[in-house]
mmCIF file of C-alpha atoms in Angstrom:
data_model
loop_
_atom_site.group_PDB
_atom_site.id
_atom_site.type_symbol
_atom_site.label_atom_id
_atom_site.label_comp_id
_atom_site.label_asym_id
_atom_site.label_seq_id
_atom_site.Cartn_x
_atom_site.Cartn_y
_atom_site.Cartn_z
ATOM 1 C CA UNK A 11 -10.967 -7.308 23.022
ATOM 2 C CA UNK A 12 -8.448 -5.440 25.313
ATOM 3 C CA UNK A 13 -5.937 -2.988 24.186
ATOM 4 C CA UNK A 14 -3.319 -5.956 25.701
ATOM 5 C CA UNK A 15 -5.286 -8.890 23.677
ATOM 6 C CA UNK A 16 -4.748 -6.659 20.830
ATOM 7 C CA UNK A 17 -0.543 -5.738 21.452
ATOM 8 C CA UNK A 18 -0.629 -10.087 21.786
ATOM 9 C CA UNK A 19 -2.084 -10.112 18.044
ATOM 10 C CA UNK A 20 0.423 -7.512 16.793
ATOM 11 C CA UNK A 21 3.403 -9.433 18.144
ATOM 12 C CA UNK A 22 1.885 -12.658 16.803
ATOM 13 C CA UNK A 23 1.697 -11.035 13.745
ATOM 14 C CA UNK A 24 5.387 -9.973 13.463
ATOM 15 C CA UNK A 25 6.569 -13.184 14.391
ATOM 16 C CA UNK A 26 4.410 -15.374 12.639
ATOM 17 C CA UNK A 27 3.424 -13.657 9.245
ATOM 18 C CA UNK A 28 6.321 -11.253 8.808
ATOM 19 C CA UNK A 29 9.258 -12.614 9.778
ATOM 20 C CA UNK A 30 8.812 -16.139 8.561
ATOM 21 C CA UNK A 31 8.012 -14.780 4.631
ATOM 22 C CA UNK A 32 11.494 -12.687 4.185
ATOM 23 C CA UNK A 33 9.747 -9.261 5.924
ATOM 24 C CA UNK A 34 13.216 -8.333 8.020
ATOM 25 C CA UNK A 35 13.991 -4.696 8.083
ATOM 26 C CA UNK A 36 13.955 -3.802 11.342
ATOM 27 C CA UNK A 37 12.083 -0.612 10.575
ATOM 28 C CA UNK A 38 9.252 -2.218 9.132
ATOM 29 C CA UNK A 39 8.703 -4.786 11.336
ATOM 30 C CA UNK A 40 8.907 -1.847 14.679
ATOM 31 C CA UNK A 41 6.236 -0.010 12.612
ATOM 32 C CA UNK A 42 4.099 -2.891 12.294
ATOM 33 C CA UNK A 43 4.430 -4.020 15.375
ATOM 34 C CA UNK A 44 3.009 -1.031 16.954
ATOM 35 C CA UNK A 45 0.871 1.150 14.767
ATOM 36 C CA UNK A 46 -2.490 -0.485 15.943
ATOM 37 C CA UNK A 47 -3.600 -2.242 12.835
ATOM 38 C CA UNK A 48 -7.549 -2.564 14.605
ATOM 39 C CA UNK A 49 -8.245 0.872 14.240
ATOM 40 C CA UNK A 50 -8.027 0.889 10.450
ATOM 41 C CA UNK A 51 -10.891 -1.497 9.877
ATOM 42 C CA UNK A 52 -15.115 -1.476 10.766
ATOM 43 C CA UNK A 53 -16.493 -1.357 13.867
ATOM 44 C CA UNK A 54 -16.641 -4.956 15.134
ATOM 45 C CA UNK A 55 -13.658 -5.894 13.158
ATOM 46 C CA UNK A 56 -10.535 -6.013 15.451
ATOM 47 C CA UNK A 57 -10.990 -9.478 15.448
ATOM 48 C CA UNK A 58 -9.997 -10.166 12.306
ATOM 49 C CA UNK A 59 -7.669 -7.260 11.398
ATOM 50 C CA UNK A 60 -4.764 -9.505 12.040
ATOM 51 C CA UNK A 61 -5.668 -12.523 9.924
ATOM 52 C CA UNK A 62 -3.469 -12.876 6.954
ATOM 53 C CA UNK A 63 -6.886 -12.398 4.533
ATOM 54 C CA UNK A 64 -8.359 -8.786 3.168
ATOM 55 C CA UNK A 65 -10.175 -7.588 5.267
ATOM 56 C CA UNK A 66 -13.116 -6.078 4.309
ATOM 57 C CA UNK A 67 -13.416 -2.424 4.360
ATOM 58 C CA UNK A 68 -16.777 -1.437 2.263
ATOM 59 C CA UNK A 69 -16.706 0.521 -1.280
ATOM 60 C CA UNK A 70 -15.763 -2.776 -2.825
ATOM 61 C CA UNK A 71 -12.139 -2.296 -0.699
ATOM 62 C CA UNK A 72 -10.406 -4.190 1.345
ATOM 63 C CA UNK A 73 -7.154 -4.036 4.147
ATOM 64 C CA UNK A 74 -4.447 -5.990 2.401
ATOM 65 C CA UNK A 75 -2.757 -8.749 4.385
ATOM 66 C CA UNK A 76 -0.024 -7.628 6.645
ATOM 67 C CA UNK A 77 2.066 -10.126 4.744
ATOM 68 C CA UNK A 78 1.269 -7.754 1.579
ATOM 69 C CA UNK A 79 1.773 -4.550 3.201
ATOM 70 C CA UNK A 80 5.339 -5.878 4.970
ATOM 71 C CA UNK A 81 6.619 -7.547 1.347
ATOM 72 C CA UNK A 82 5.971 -3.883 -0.606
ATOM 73 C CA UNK A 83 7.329 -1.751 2.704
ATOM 74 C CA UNK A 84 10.788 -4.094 2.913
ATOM 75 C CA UNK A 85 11.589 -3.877 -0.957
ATOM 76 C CA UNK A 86 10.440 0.292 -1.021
ATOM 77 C CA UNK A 87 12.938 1.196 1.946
ATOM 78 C CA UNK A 88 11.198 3.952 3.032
ATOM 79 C CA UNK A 89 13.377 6.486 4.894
ATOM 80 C CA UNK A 90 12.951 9.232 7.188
ATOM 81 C CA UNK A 91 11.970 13.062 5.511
ATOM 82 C CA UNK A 92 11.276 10.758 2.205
ATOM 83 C CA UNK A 93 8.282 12.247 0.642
ATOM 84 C CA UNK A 94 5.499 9.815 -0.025
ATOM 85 C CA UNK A 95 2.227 9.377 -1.940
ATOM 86 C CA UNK A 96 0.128 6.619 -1.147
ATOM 87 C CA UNK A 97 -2.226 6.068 -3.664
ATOM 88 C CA UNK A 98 -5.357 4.204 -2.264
ATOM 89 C CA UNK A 99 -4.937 5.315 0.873
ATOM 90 C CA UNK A 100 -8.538 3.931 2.339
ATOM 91 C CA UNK A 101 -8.980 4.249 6.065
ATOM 92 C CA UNK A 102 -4.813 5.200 6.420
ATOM 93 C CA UNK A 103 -3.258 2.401 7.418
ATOM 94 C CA UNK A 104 -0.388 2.187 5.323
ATOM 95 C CA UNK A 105 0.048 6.172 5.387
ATOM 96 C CA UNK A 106 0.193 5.511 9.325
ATOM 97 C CA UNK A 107 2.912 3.017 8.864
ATOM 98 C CA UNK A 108 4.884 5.233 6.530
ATOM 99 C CA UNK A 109 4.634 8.414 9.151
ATOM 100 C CA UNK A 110 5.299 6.414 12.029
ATOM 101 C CA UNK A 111 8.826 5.829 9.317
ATOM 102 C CA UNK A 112 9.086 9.239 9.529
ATOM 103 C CA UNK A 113 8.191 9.785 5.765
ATOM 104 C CA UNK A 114 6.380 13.003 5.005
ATOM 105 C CA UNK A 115 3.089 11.367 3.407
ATOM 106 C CA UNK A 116 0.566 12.366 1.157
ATOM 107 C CA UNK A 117 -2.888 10.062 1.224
ATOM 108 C CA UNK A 118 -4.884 10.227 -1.548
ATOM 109 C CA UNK A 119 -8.515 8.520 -1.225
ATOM 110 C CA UNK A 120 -11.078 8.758 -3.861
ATOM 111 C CA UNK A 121 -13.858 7.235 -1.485
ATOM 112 C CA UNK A 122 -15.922 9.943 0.777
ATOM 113 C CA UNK A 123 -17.081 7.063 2.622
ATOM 114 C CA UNK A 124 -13.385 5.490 3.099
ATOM 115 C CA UNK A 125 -12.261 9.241 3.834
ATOM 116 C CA UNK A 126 -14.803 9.245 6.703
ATOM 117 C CA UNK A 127 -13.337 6.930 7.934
ATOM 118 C CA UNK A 128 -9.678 7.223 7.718
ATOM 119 C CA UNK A 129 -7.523 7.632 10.662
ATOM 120 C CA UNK A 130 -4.666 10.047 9.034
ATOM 121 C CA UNK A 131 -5.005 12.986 7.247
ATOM 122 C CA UNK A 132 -6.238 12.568 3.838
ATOM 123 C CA UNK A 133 -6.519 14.290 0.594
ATOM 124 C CA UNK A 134 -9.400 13.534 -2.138
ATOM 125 C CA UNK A 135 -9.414 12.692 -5.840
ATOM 126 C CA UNK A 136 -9.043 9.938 -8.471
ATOM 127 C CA UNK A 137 -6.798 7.352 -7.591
ATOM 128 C CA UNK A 138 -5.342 6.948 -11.287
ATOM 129 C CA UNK A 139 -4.166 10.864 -11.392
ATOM 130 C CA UNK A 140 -2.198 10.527 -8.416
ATOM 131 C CA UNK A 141 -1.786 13.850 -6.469
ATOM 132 C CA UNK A 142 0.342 16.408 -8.566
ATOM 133 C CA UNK A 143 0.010 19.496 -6.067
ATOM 134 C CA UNK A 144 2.444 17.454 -3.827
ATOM 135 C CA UNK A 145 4.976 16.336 -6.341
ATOM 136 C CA UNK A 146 7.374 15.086 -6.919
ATOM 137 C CA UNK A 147 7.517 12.432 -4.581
ATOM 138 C CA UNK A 148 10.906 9.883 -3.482
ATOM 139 C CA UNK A 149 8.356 6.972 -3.165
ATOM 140 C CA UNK A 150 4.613 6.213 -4.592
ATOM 141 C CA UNK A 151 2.647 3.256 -2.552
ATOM 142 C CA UNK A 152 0.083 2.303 -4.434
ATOM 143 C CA UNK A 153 -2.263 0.342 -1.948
ATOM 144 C CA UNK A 154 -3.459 -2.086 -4.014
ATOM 145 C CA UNK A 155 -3.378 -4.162 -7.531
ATOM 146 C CA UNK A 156 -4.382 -2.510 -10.712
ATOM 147 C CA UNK A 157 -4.201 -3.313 -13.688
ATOM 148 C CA UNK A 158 -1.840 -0.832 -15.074
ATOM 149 C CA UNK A 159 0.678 2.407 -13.624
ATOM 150 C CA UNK A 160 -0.165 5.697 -15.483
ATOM 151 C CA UNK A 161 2.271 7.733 -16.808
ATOM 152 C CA UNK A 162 0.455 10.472 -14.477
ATOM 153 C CA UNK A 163 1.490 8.858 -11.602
ATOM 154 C CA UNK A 164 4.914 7.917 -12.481
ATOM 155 C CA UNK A 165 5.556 11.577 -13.803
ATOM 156 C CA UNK A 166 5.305 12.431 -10.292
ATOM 157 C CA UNK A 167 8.544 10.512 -9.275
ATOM 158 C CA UNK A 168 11.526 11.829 -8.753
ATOM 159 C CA UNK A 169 14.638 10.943 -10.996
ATOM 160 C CA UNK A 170 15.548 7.498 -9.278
ATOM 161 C CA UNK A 171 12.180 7.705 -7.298
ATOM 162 C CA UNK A 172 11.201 3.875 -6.594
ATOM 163 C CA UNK A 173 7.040 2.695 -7.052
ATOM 164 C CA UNK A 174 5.829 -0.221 -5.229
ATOM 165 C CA UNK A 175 1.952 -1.965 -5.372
ATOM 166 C CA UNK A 176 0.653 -4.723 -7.127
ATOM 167 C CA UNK A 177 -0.222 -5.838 -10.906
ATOM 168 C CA UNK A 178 -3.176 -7.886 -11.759
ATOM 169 C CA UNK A 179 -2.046 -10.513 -14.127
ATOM 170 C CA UNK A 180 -4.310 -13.195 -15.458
ATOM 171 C CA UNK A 181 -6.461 -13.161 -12.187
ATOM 172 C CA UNK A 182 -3.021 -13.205 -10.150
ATOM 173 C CA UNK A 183 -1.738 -10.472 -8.382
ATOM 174 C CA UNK A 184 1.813 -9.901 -8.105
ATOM 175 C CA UNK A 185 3.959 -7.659 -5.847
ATOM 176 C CA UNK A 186 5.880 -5.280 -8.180
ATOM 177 C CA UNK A 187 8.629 -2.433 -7.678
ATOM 178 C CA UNK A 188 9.613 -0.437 -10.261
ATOM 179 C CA UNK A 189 12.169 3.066 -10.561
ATOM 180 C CA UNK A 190 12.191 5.989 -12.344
ATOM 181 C CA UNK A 191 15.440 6.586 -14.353
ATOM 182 C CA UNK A 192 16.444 9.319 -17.251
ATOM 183 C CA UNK A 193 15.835 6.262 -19.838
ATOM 184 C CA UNK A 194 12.337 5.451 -18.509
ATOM 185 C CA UNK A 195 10.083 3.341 -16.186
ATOM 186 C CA UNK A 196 9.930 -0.408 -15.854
ATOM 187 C CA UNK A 197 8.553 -3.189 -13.204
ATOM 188 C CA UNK A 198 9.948 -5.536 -11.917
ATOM 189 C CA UNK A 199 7.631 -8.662 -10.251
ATOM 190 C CA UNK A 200 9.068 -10.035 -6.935
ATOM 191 C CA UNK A 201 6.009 -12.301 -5.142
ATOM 192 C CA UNK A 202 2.601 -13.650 -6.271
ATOM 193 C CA UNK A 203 0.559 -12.305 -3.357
ATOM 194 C CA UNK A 204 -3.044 -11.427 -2.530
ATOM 195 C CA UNK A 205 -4.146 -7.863 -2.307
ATOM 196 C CA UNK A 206 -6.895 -5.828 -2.492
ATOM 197 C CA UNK A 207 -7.847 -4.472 -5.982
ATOM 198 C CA UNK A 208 -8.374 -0.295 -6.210
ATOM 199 C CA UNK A 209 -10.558 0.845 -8.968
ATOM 200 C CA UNK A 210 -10.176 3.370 -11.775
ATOM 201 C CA UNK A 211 -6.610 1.658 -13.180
ATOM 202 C CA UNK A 212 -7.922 -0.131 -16.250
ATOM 203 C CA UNK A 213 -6.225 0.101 -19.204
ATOM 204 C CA UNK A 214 -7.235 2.318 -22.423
ATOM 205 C CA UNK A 215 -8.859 0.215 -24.944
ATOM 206 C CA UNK A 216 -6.934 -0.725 -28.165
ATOM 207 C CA UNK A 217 -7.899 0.732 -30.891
ATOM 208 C CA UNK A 218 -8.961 -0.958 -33.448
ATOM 209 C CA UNK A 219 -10.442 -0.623 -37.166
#
């Protein structure tokens, strides 16, 4: 496909899967609709790296759905000389998205092969410990659902820092943005939508006698 075919999918994609499901910020939808969203995926897969599906990225990962990735980006109002960690990071899309914001962004992939890939700068370690060394960040993306937020990660907030990603609840996965205040954490669900699952986030087991 041609670099023009390509612009035609982006501006399809901002019209037809953005704006019509409550994606409006202006900033979002300007980042969207020019970071290239085909160089993020295989080789082969420009094709598809509009459709509103994962897209399949190796490592058991996936690109989430623009529709994801524009719900999480209009609720976390990113803004310029923010600091941001985006936890998940995978081949960089996101992170790109953030930077072309003009956030200062961390990218933390635990994936060599996903690293090899990626097309920002990216730093390597477990997902679920966050990155400490660049703390404390204004905003934490976490690129995908899990099935919990550690306290290591949300220790790297600032006070009145805001989280954004997705919980896995009974096989559904639902949008969530939470905030850091003096009193504590908490989440708050805003859209049942598919995304991409990153691993290392399950919760301890019980104990029990």
């Amino acid at each position: 496909m041609s670099e023009a075919d390509f612009s035609s999918l982006r501006g399809a994609m901002v019209s037809n899967q953005l704006r019509t499901n409550k994606v409006t910020d202006p900033a979002v939808l300007a980042a969207m609709g020019s970071v290239p969203r085909e160089r993020f995926v295989g080789a082969g897969q420009g094709g598809v790296a509009y459709r509103d599906t994962i897209v399949p990225l190796g490592e058991g990962r996936g690109l989430n759905p623009p529709i994801a990735t524009g719900r999480l980006l209009s609720v976390a109002q990113p803004r310029a000389g923010e600091a941001v960690l985006v936890v998940g990071s995978a081949t960089g899309y996101t992170a790109a998205l953030l930077a072309e914001m003009g956030c200062v962004v961390t990218a933390l992939e635990q994936s060599p092969a996903l690293i090899a890939q990626a097309q920002v700068t990216t730093v390597e370690g477990p997902l679920a410990a966050g990155w400490p060394a660049g703390a404390p960040y204004d905003l934490i993306y976490v690129d995908g659902a899990v099935e919990n937020v550690p306290d290591a990660i949300v220790d790297q907030l600032v006070e009145g820092g805001r989280l954004v990603g997705a919980i896995v609840e009974r096989s559904v996965t639902r949008l969530v943005i939470g905030r850091r205040v003096a009193g504590g954490f908490g989440l708050d669900f805003f859209a049942d939508v598919e995304t991409a699952t990153l691993p290392g986030f399950a919760p301890a087991p019980a104990f029990t006698f």
